[in-house]
CSV table of C-alpha atoms in Angstrom, one decimal:
chain,number,residue,atom,x,y,z
B,30,MET,CA,0.0,0.0,0.0
B,31,PHE,CA,2.7,2.5,1.0
B,32,LYS,CA,4.8,1.8,-2.1
B,33,ASP,CA,1.8,2.1,-4.4
B,34,SER,CA,0.8,5.4,-2.7
B,35,PHE,CA,4.4,6.7,-3.0
B,36,TYR,CA,4.6,5.9,-6.7
B,37,MET,CA,1.1,7.5,-7.4
B,38,PHE,CA,2.0,10.4,-5.2
B,39,LEU,CA,5.3,11.0,-7.1
B,40,SER,CA,3.6,10.6,-10.5
B,41,LEU,CA,0.7,13.0,-10.0
B,42,THR,CA,2.7,15.4,-7.8
B,43,LEU,CA,5.3,15.9,-10.5
B,44,LYS,CA,2.6,16.5,-13.1
B,45,ALA,CA,0.8,18.9,-10.8
B,46,MET,CA,4.1,20.8,-10.0
B,47,SER,CA,5.0,21.1,-13.6
B,48,SER,CA,1.7,22.8,-14.3
B,49,ILE,CA,1.9,25.0,-11.3
B,50,VAL,CA,5.5,26.1,-12.1
B,51,PHE,CA,4.5,26.8,-15.7
B,52,PHE,CA,1.5,28.9,-14.7
B,53,ILE,CA,3.6,30.8,-12.1
B,54,ILE,CA,6.3,31.6,-14.7
B,55,LEU,CA,3.6,32.6,-17.2
B,56,ALA,CA,2.0,34.9,-14.7
B,57,ARG,CA,5.4,36.6,-14.1
B,58,VAL,CA,6.4,37.1,-17.8
B,59,VAL,CA,3.1,38.4,-19.1
B,60,ASN,CA,0.8,41.0,-17.6
B,61,VAL,CA,-2.1,40.1,-15.4
B,62,GLU,CA,-4.7,40.7,-18.2
B,63,THR,CA,-2.9,38.4,-20.7
B,64,PHE,CA,-2.5,35.7,-18.0
B,65,GLY,CA,-6.2,36.0,-17.2
B,66,ASN,CA,-7.1,35.7,-20.9
B,67,PHE,CA,-5.0,32.5,-21.2
B,68,MET,CA,-6.4,31.0,-18.1
B,69,PHE,CA,-10.0,31.8,-19.2
B,70,TYR,CA,-9.5,29.7,-22.4
B,71,TYR,CA,-7.6,27.1,-20.4
B,72,SER,CA,-10.5,26.8,-18.0
B,73,VAL,CA,-13.1,26.5,-20.9
B,74,ALA,CA,-10.9,23.9,-22.7
B,75,THR,CA,-10.5,21.9,-19.4
B,76,ILE,CA,-14.3,21.6,-19.3
B,77,VAL,CA,-14.6,20.5,-22.9
B,78,VAL,CA,-11.9,17.9,-22.6
B,79,LEU,CA,-13.7,16.3,-19.7
B,80,LEU,CA,-16.3,15.2,-22.4
B,81,ILE,CA,-13.4,13.5,-24.1
B,82,ASP,CA,-12.1,11.9,-20.9
B,83,TYR,CA,-15.7,10.6,-20.6
B,84,GLY,CA,-15.2,9.0,-17.1
B,85,TYR,CA,-12.5,6.6,-18.2
B,86,SER,CA,-10.3,7.5,-15.2
B,87,ILE,CA,-12.9,5.6,-13.1
B,88,THR,CA,-14.5,3.0,-15.4
B,89,LEU,CA,-11.3,1.7,-17.0
B,90,ILE,CA,-9.7,1.0,-13.6
B,91,LYS,CA,-12.9,-0.6,-12.3
B,92,ASP,CA,-13.3,-2.8,-15.5
B,93,LEU,CA,-9.7,-3.9,-15.6
B,94,THR,CA,-9.6,-4.7,-11.9
B,95,LYS,CA,-12.6,-7.0,-12.3
B,96,ASN,CA,-11.5,-8.5,-15.7
B,97,PRO,CA,-7.7,-8.6,-15.8
B,98,THR,CA,-7.7,-11.3,-18.5
B,99,LYS,CA,-9.7,-9.0,-20.9
B,100,THR,CA,-7.3,-6.1,-20.7
B,101,ALA,CA,-6.6,-5.8,-24.4
B,102,GLU,CA,-10.3,-6.1,-25.3
B,103,ILE,CA,-11.4,-3.5,-22.7
B,104,ILE,CA,-8.8,-1.0,-23.7
B,105,ASN,CA,-9.4,-1.4,-27.4
B,106,ILE,CA,-13.2,-0.7,-27.0
B,107,SER,CA,-12.6,2.2,-24.7
B,108,PHE,CA,-9.9,3.7,-27.0
B,109,ILE,CA,-12.1,3.5,-30.1
B,110,SER,CA,-15.1,5.1,-28.4
B,111,LYS,CA,-12.8,7.8,-27.0
B,112,VAL,CA,-11.4,8.6,-30.5
B,113,VAL,CA,-14.9,8.8,-32.0
B,114,LEU,CA,-16.1,11.0,-29.2
B,115,SER,CA,-13.0,13.3,-29.3
B,116,SER,CA,-13.2,13.8,-33.0
B,117,ILE,CA,-16.9,15.0,-32.8
B,118,ILE,CA,-16.2,17.2,-29.8
B,119,LEU,CA,-13.1,18.9,-31.2
B,120,ILE,CA,-14.7,19.7,-34.5
B,121,PHE,CA,-17.8,21.1,-32.8
B,122,SER,CA,-15.7,23.1,-30.2
B,123,VAL,CA,-13.4,24.7,-32.8
B,124,PHE,CA,-16.4,25.6,-35.0
B,125,ILE,CA,-18.3,27.2,-32.0
B,126,SER,CA,-15.2,29.2,-31.1
B,127,SER,CA,-14.9,30.5,-34.7
B,128,GLY,CA,-11.3,29.0,-34.8
B,129,ASN,CA,-10.1,31.2,-31.9
B,130,TYR,CA,-6.3,30.6,-32.0
B,131,LEU,CA,-5.6,30.5,-28.3
B,132,PHE,CA,-8.6,28.2,-27.5
B,133,THR,CA,-7.9,25.9,-30.5
B,134,VAL,CA,-4.2,25.3,-29.6
B,135,ILE,CA,-5.0,24.8,-25.9
B,136,ILE,CA,-7.8,22.4,-26.4
B,137,LEU,CA,-5.7,20.3,-28.8
B,138,ALA,CA,-2.9,20.2,-26.2
B,139,LEU,CA,-5.3,19.1,-23.5
B,140,THR,CA,-6.8,16.5,-25.8
B,141,PHE,CA,-3.3,15.0,-26.4
B,142,ASP,CA,-2.8,15.0,-22.6
B,143,SER,CA,-6.1,13.3,-22.1
B,144,PHE,CA,-5.0,10.4,-24.4
B,145,ASN,CA,-1.6,10.4,-22.6
B,146,GLN,CA,-3.3,9.7,-19.3
B,147,PHE,CA,-5.7,7.2,-20.9
B,148,PHE,CA,-2.7,4.9,-21.8
B,149,CYS,CA,-1.6,5.1,-18.1
B,150,PHE,CA,-4.9,4.2,-16.4
B,151,GLY,CA,-4.5,0.5,-17.0
B,152,TYR,CA,-1.2,0.3,-15.1
B,153,ARG,CA,-3.1,1.2,-11.9
B,154,ALA,CA,-5.5,-1.7,-12.2
B,155,ILE,CA,-2.7,-4.2,-12.5
B,156,ASP,CA,-0.7,-2.6,-9.7
B,157,LYS,CA,2.1,-1.3,-12.0
B,158,PHE,CA,2.2,2.1,-10.3
B,159,LYS,CA,6.0,2.2,-10.8
B,160,LEU,CA,5.6,2.0,-14.6
B,161,GLU,CA,3.0,4.7,-14.6
B,162,THR,CA,5.3,6.9,-12.5
B,163,LYS,CA,8.1,6.3,-15.1
B,164,VAL,CA,5.9,7.2,-18.1
B,165,SER,CA,4.4,10.2,-16.3
B,166,THR,CA,7.7,11.5,-15.1
B,167,ILE,CA,9.4,11.3,-18.5
B,168,SER,CA,6.3,12.9,-20.2
B,169,THR,CA,6.4,15.7,-17.5
B,170,ALA,CA,10.2,16.1,-18.0
B,171,ILE,CA,9.7,16.6,-21.7
B,172,HIS,CA,7.1,19.2,-21.0
B,173,VAL,CA,9.1,21.1,-18.4
B,174,ILE,CA,12.4,21.1,-20.2
B,175,THR,CA,10.8,22.5,-23.3
B,176,ILE,CA,8.1,24.9,-22.1
B,177,ILE,CA,9.8,26.6,-19.2
B,178,PRO,CA,12.8,28.0,-21.2
B,179,ILE,CA,10.6,29.0,-24.2
B,180,THR,CA,8.3,30.8,-21.8
B,181,LEU,CA,11.2,32.7,-20.2
B,182,ILE,CA,12.9,33.5,-23.4
B,183,SER,CA,10.0,34.3,-25.8
B,184,LYS,CA,7.3,35.9,-23.5
B,185,ASP,CA,5.1,35.7,-26.6
B,186,ILE,CA,1.8,34.0,-25.7
B,187,GLN,CA,1.3,32.5,-29.2
B,188,VAL,CA,4.8,31.0,-29.2
B,189,ILE,CA,4.2,29.7,-25.7
B,190,THR,CA,0.9,28.0,-26.5
B,191,LEU,CA,2.3,26.4,-29.6
B,192,THR,CA,5.2,25.0,-27.5
B,193,PHE,CA,2.6,23.8,-24.9
B,194,LEU,CA,0.9,21.9,-27.7
B,195,PHE,CA,4.2,20.4,-29.0
B,196,THR,CA,5.3,19.1,-25.6
B,197,LYS,CA,1.9,17.4,-25.0
B,198,CYS,CA,2.1,15.8,-28.4
B,199,LEU,CA,5.6,14.4,-27.6
B,200,GLY,CA,4.3,13.1,-24.3
B,201,LEU,CA,1.5,11.3,-26.0
B,202,ILE,CA,3.8,9.6,-28.5
B,203,TYR,CA,6.0,8.3,-25.7
B,204,SER,CA,3.2,7.0,-23.5
B,205,HIS,CA,1.6,5.3,-26.6
B,206,TYR,CA,4.9,3.6,-27.4
B,207,ILE,CA,5.3,2.3,-23.8
B,208,PHE,CA,1.7,1.1,-23.8
B,209,ARG,CA,2.1,-0.9,-27.0
B,210,LYS,CA,5.3,-2.4,-25.7
B,211,GLU,CA,4.0,-3.3,-22.3
B,212,TYR,CA,0.8,-5.0,-23.5
B,213,ASN,CA,2.3,-6.4,-26.7
B,214,PHE,CA,-0.5,-4.5,-28.4
B,215,ASN,CA,-0.2,-4.6,-32.2
B,216,LYS,CA,-3.0,-2.4,-33.3
B,217,PHE,CA,-6.4,-1.1,-32.4
B,218,ARG,CA,-9.4,-2.8,-34.0
B,219,LEU,CA,-12.8,-1.3,-35.0
B,220,VAL,CA,-15.7,-2.3,-32.8
B,221,LYS,CA,-19.3,-2.9,-33.6
B,222,LYS,CA,-21.7,0.0,-33.3
B,223,LYS,CA,-23.7,-1.7,-30.6
B,224,ILE,CA,-20.7,-2.3,-28.4
B,225,LEU,CA,-19.5,1.3,-29.0
B,226,LEU,CA,-22.9,2.8,-28.0
B,227,GLY,CA,-23.0,0.4,-25.0
B,228,THR,CA,-19.7,1.6,-23.7
B,229,LEU,CA,-20.7,5.2,-24.2
B,230,SER,CA,-23.9,4.6,-22.4
B,231,THR,CA,-22.2,2.9,-19.4
B,232,ASN,CA,-19.7,5.7,-19.0
B,233,PHE,CA,-22.2,8.5,-19.3
B,234,PRO,CA,-23.1,8.8,-15.6
B,235,TYR,CA,-19.4,8.9,-14.7
B,236,MET,CA,-18.7,11.5,-17.3
B,237,ILE,CA,-21.6,13.7,-16.1
B,238,HIS,CA,-20.4,13.4,-12.5
B,239,ILE,CA,-16.8,14.4,-13.4
B,240,LEU,CA,-17.9,17.1,-15.8
B,241,ILE,CA,-20.3,18.8,-13.5
B,242,GLY,CA,-17.9,18.2,-10.5
B,243,THR,CA,-15.2,20.1,-12.5
B,244,LEU,CA,-17.6,22.7,-13.9
B,245,TYR,CA,-18.5,24.0,-10.5
B,246,MET,CA,-14.8,24.5,-10.0
B,247,GLN,CA,-14.5,26.4,-13.3
B,248,VAL,CA,-17.8,28.4,-13.6
B,249,ASP,CA,-16.4,31.0,-11.2
B,250,THR,CA,-13.7,31.9,-13.8
B,251,ILE,CA,-16.2,32.3,-16.5
B,252,LEU,CA,-18.5,34.5,-14.4
B,253,ILE,CA,-15.5,36.6,-13.1
B,254,LYS,CA,-14.6,37.4,-16.7
B,255,SER,CA,-18.2,38.4,-17.3
B,256,PHE,CA,-18.5,40.6,-14.2
B,257,LEU,CA,-14.9,41.8,-13.5
B,258,GLY,CA,-12.8,41.3,-16.7
B,259,ASP,CA,-9.6,39.5,-17.7
B,260,GLU,CA,-7.4,41.2,-15.1
B,261,ASN,CA,-9.5,39.8,-12.2
B,262,VAL,CA,-9.5,36.4,-13.8
B,263,GLY,CA,-5.7,36.5,-13.7
B,264,LEU,CA,-5.8,37.6,-10.0
B,265,TYR,CA,-8.2,34.8,-9.1
B,266,GLN,CA,-6.3,32.1,-11.0
B,267,GLY,CA,-3.3,32.6,-8.8
B,268,PRO,CA,-4.9,30.9,-5.7
B,269,ALA,CA,-7.1,28.8,-8.0
B,270,ARG,CA,-4.0,27.1,-9.5
B,271,ILE,CA,-2.7,26.4,-6.0
B,272,LEU,CA,-6.0,24.8,-5.1
B,273,ALA,CA,-5.9,22.7,-8.3
B,274,GLY,CA,-2.5,21.4,-7.3
B,275,GLY,CA,-3.9,20.4,-3.9
B,276,ILE,CA,-6.9,18.7,-5.5
B,277,ILE,CA,-4.5,16.6,-7.6
B,278,LEU,CA,-3.2,15.2,-4.3
B,279,VAL,CA,-6.8,14.3,-3.4
B,280,ASN,CA,-7.0,12.4,-6.6
B,281,VAL,CA,-3.8,10.6,-5.7
B,282,PHE,CA,-5.6,9.0,-2.7
B,283,ASN,CA,-8.7,8.3,-4.8
B,284,SER,CA,-6.7,6.6,-7.5
B,285,VAL,CA,-4.7,4.5,-5.1
B,286,PHE,CA,-7.7,3.4,-3.0
B,287,LEU,CA,-10.2,2.9,-5.8
B,288,PRO,CA,-8.9,-0.6,-6.9
B,289,ARG,CA,-8.8,-1.7,-3.3
B,290,PHE,CA,-12.3,-0.5,-2.5
B,291,SER,CA,-13.5,-2.3,-5.6
B,292,SER,CA,-11.8,-5.5,-4.4
B,293,VAL,CA,-13.7,-5.5,-1.1
B,294,LYS,CA,-17.0,-4.4,-2.5
B,295,GLY,CA,-19.9,-6.3,-0.8
B,296,ASN,CA,-17.8,-6.8,2.4
B,297,LYS,CA,-19.1,-4.1,4.7
B,298,SER,CA,-16.6,-4.6,7.5
B,299,LYS,CA,-13.6,-4.5,5.2
B,300,LEU,CA,-15.0,-1.5,3.4
B,301,ILE,CA,-15.4,0.4,6.6
B,302,SER,CA,-11.9,-0.6,7.8
B,303,LEU,CA,-10.3,0.5,4.5
B,304,SER,CA,-12.3,3.8,4.7
B,305,LYS,CA,-10.8,4.5,8.1
B,306,LYS,CA,-7.3,4.0,6.7
B,307,MET,CA,-8.0,6.3,3.7
B,308,ARG,CA,-9.6,8.9,6.1
B,309,LEU,CA,-6.5,9.0,8.3
B,310,TYR,CA,-4.1,9.5,5.3
B,311,THR,CA,-6.3,12.1,3.5
B,312,LEU,CA,-7.2,14.2,6.6
B,313,SER,CA,-3.6,14.2,7.9
B,314,CYS,CA,-2.3,15.4,4.5
B,315,GLY,CA,-5.2,17.8,4.1
B,316,PHE,CA,-4.6,19.4,7.5
B,317,LEU,CA,-0.9,19.9,6.9
B,318,ILE,CA,-1.3,21.5,3.5
B,319,SER,CA,-4.5,23.5,4.2
B,320,SER,CA,-3.0,24.9,7.4
B,321,ILE,CA,0.1,26.1,5.6
B,322,LEU,CA,-1.9,27.7,2.8
B,323,TYR,CA,-4.2,29.4,5.3
B,324,LEU,CA,-1.6,30.8,7.7
B,325,PHE,CA,0.9,31.9,5.0
B,326,SER,CA,-1.5,32.9,2.2
B,327,TYR,CA,0.0,36.4,1.6
B,328,ASN,CA,3.6,35.1,1.6
B,329,ILE,CA,2.8,32.2,-0.7
B,330,ILE,CA,0.9,34.3,-3.2
B,331,THR,CA,3.4,37.1,-3.4
B,332,LEU,CA,6.4,34.7,-3.5
B,333,LEU,CA,4.9,32.6,-6.3
B,334,PHE,CA,3.1,35.2,-8.4
B,335,GLY,CA,4.5,38.5,-7.4
B,336,ILE,CA,3.2,41.6,-5.5
B,337,GLU,CA,0.7,42.3,-8.3
B,338,TYR,CA,-1.3,39.3,-7.0
B,339,ALA,CA,-1.3,40.3,-3.3
B,340,ALA,CA,-5.0,41.3,-3.5
B,341,SER,CA,-5.9,37.6,-3.9
B,342,SER,CA,-4.3,36.4,-0.7
B,343,ASN,CA,-7.6,36.3,1.1
B,344,VAL,CA,-9.0,34.2,-1.7
B,345,LEU,CA,-6.3,31.7,-1.0
B,346,LYS,CA,-7.4,31.5,2.7
B,347,ILE,CA,-10.9,30.6,1.6
B,348,MET,CA,-9.6,28.0,-0.9
B,349,ALA,CA,-7.4,26.5,1.8
B,350,VAL,CA,-10.7,25.6,3.7
B,351,VAL,CA,-12.2,24.3,0.4
B,352,LEU,CA,-9.2,22.0,0.0
B,353,MET,CA,-9.5,20.6,3.5
B,354,ILE,CA,-13.2,19.8,2.8
B,355,ARG,CA,-12.2,18.1,-0.5
B,356,PHE,CA,-9.7,15.9,1.4
B,357,PHE,CA,-12.4,15.0,3.9
B,358,SER,CA,-15.1,14.2,1.3
B,359,SER,CA,-12.8,12.0,-0.8
B,360,GLN,CA,-13.5,8.8,1.1
B,361,TYR,CA,-17.3,9.3,0.7
B,362,GLY,CA,-16.9,9.8,-3.0
B,363,THR,CA,-14.8,6.7,-3.5
B,364,ILE,CA,-17.3,4.5,-1.6
B,365,LEU,CA,-20.2,5.9,-3.7
B,366,THR,CA,-18.2,5.2,-6.9
B,367,ILE,CA,-17.6,1.5,-6.1
B,368,SER,CA,-21.2,1.2,-4.9
B,369,ASN,CA,-22.5,2.1,-8.4
B,370,ARG,CA,-24.1,5.3,-7.1
B,371,GLN,CA,-22.9,7.4,-9.9
B,372,LYS,CA,-26.3,8.5,-10.9
B,373,LEU,CA,-27.0,9.8,-7.4
B,374,ARG,CA,-23.6,11.5,-7.4
B,375,ALA,CA,-24.3,13.1,-10.8
B,376,GLY,CA,-27.6,14.4,-9.4
B,377,ALA,CA,-25.9,15.8,-6.3
B,378,VAL,CA,-23.2,17.7,-8.2
B,379,SER,CA,-25.8,18.9,-10.7
B,380,VAL,CA,-27.7,20.6,-7.9
B,381,ALA,CA,-24.3,21.8,-6.6
B,382,LEU,CA,-23.6,23.4,-9.9
B,383,VAL,CA,-26.8,25.3,-9.8
B,384,ILE,CA,-26.1,26.5,-6.3
B,385,ASN,CA,-22.5,27.5,-7.3
B,386,ALA,CA,-23.7,29.5,-10.4
B,387,LEU,CA,-26.5,31.3,-8.5
B,388,SER,CA,-24.3,32.1,-5.5
B,389,ASN,CA,-21.5,33.4,-7.8
B,390,ILE,CA,-24.0,35.6,-9.6
B,391,ILE,CA,-25.1,37.0,-6.3
B,392,LEU,CA,-21.8,37.3,-4.5
B,393,ILE,CA,-19.3,38.3,-7.2
B,394,PRO,CA,-20.9,41.7,-7.9
B,395,HIS,CA,-20.9,42.5,-4.1
B,396,TYR,CA,-17.7,40.9,-2.8
B,397,GLY,CA,-15.6,40.5,-5.9
B,398,LEU,CA,-13.0,37.7,-6.0
B,399,GLU,CA,-13.7,36.7,-2.4
B,400,GLY,CA,-17.4,36.3,-3.3
B,401,ALA,CA,-16.4,33.7,-5.9
B,402,ALA,CA,-14.3,31.8,-3.4
B,403,ILE,CA,-17.1,31.9,-0.8
B,404,SER,CA,-19.4,30.5,-3.5
B,405,LEU,CA,-17.0,27.6,-4.0
B,406,LEU,CA,-16.9,27.0,-0.3
B,407,ILE,CA,-20.7,26.8,-0.1
B,408,THR,CA,-20.7,24.4,-2.9
B,409,VAL,CA,-18.2,21.9,-1.5
B,410,LEU,CA,-20.0,22.0,1.9
B,411,PHE,CA,-23.2,21.1,0.1
B,412,ILE,CA,-21.6,18.2,-1.7
B,413,LEU,CA,-19.9,16.9,1.5
B,414,PHE,CA,-23.3,16.9,3.2
B,415,ILE,CA,-25.0,15.0,0.4
B,416,TYR,CA,-22.1,12.5,0.1
B,417,MET,CA,-22.2,11.8,3.8
B,418,LEU,CA,-25.9,11.3,3.6
B,419,LEU,CA,-25.7,8.9,0.7
B,420,THR,CA,-22.9,6.9,2.3
B,421,TYR,CA,-24.9,6.6,5.5
B,422,PHE,CA,-27.8,5.1,3.6
B,423,GLU,CA,-25.3,2.7,1.9
B,424,LEU,CA,-23.3,1.6,5.0
B,425,LYS,CA,-25.5,2.8,7.9
B,426,LYS,CA,-22.4,4.6,9.3
B,427,LEU,CA,-21.2,8.2,9.1
B,428,LEU,CA,-17.6,7.1,9.0
B,429,LEU,CA,-16.6,9.5,11.7
B,430,ASP,CA,-14.2,8.6,14.6
B,431,ARG,CA,-12.3,10.4,17.3
B,432,SER,CA,-9.2,11.1,15.3
B,433,THR,CA,-11.3,12.5,12.4
B,434,VAL,CA,-13.2,14.8,14.8
B,435,MET,CA,-9.9,15.9,16.4
B,436,ILE,CA,-8.3,16.8,13.1
B,437,LEU,CA,-11.4,18.8,11.9
B,438,VAL,CA,-11.7,20.6,15.2
B,439,SER,CA,-8.0,21.4,15.2
B,440,PHE,CA,-8.3,23.0,11.8
B,441,LEU,CA,-11.4,25.0,12.8
B,442,THR,CA,-9.5,26.2,15.9
B,443,LEU,CA,-6.6,27.2,13.8
B,444,ILE,CA,-8.9,29.4,11.7
B,445,ILE,CA,-10.5,31.0,14.7
B,446,LEU,CA,-7.2,31.8,16.4
B,447,GLU,CA,-5.8,33.3,13.2
B,448,ARG,CA,-8.8,35.5,12.8
B,449,MET,CA,-8.5,36.7,16.5
B,450,ILE,CA,-4.8,37.6,16.3
């Protein structure tokens, strides 16, 4: 368990850090407005690419864990459906954007990255975390070694985005090569229309849940641009990128524990025991990271992004609380996933999206960037409540113990003391 967690942690942390470092450097070499414009299109492209991901980050791992002897068949069907879907979505997206250069390049880059990750998902199901770490690390190294110097030297947003696309393409080529070699996979084969539609139908609830779950994390950026303009998008994206890096760590725990939760599905006592272990890991990590972000928000923002972003330090404080809640709610989300409650989860996050959009519309005009962050906090609290309720109906337990309460109370106490000083 520890070794798997370490490899997964290393893999996703390197990927997260490479993105964060790139965004920090980009924020420093271009003005706040240009950075905000780039991040707006990046946020929109991230949402669109989730349609291309189509929930495979969950379903592929689940299917391969249950049917390891059918690995080639499962991956082939999933890949073909992903190609068909991505082709339709990319053509439609570029058409709707009227061929906007920045959006087109970014969405192509993120699509390549989506396929790169797709080829790595199967390694988790067969406990080859070390191999995934190797592939991810080399792909990340290609990206960092190329994009960082170009960004520093060029400072031209068009050149930077083209380089961004190029590095993601190289990463995809490498991961595909390793995938074919590892699985002795000669070529992909076309599948029958009925099977293709069946796969898309099965994945649909997972895609909706992930899409809406990400959309409520991105809709604030879209509304900030509408109400406050590109410069404020740039200011908001400083703390938002830090939050995104923290959420990747949440996904580390989800990815490591998901196969194990799937293997004990139906055994209530083992499921509860495994949940306790996950809860201890996630909350301990969440408390440490969120406390640092909350207490040193001003120093972190100005150190990473520059004094021009100092106004967003209070936003980071609120997002530190959001991150702690995400760490806490991860165990409930994982249990609901393996319990085939995706339709309920999709319904919950759909309501959360509506709450997020409405609260953003109300709060942003009155409280600016802090209003957007408060809206996000309200949303994650609502999702936590619903997840806890659904899990209780599933297991007849709230999954709270003394250590959990102590960590949560300690974090709340830290916030109160900081506000009083």
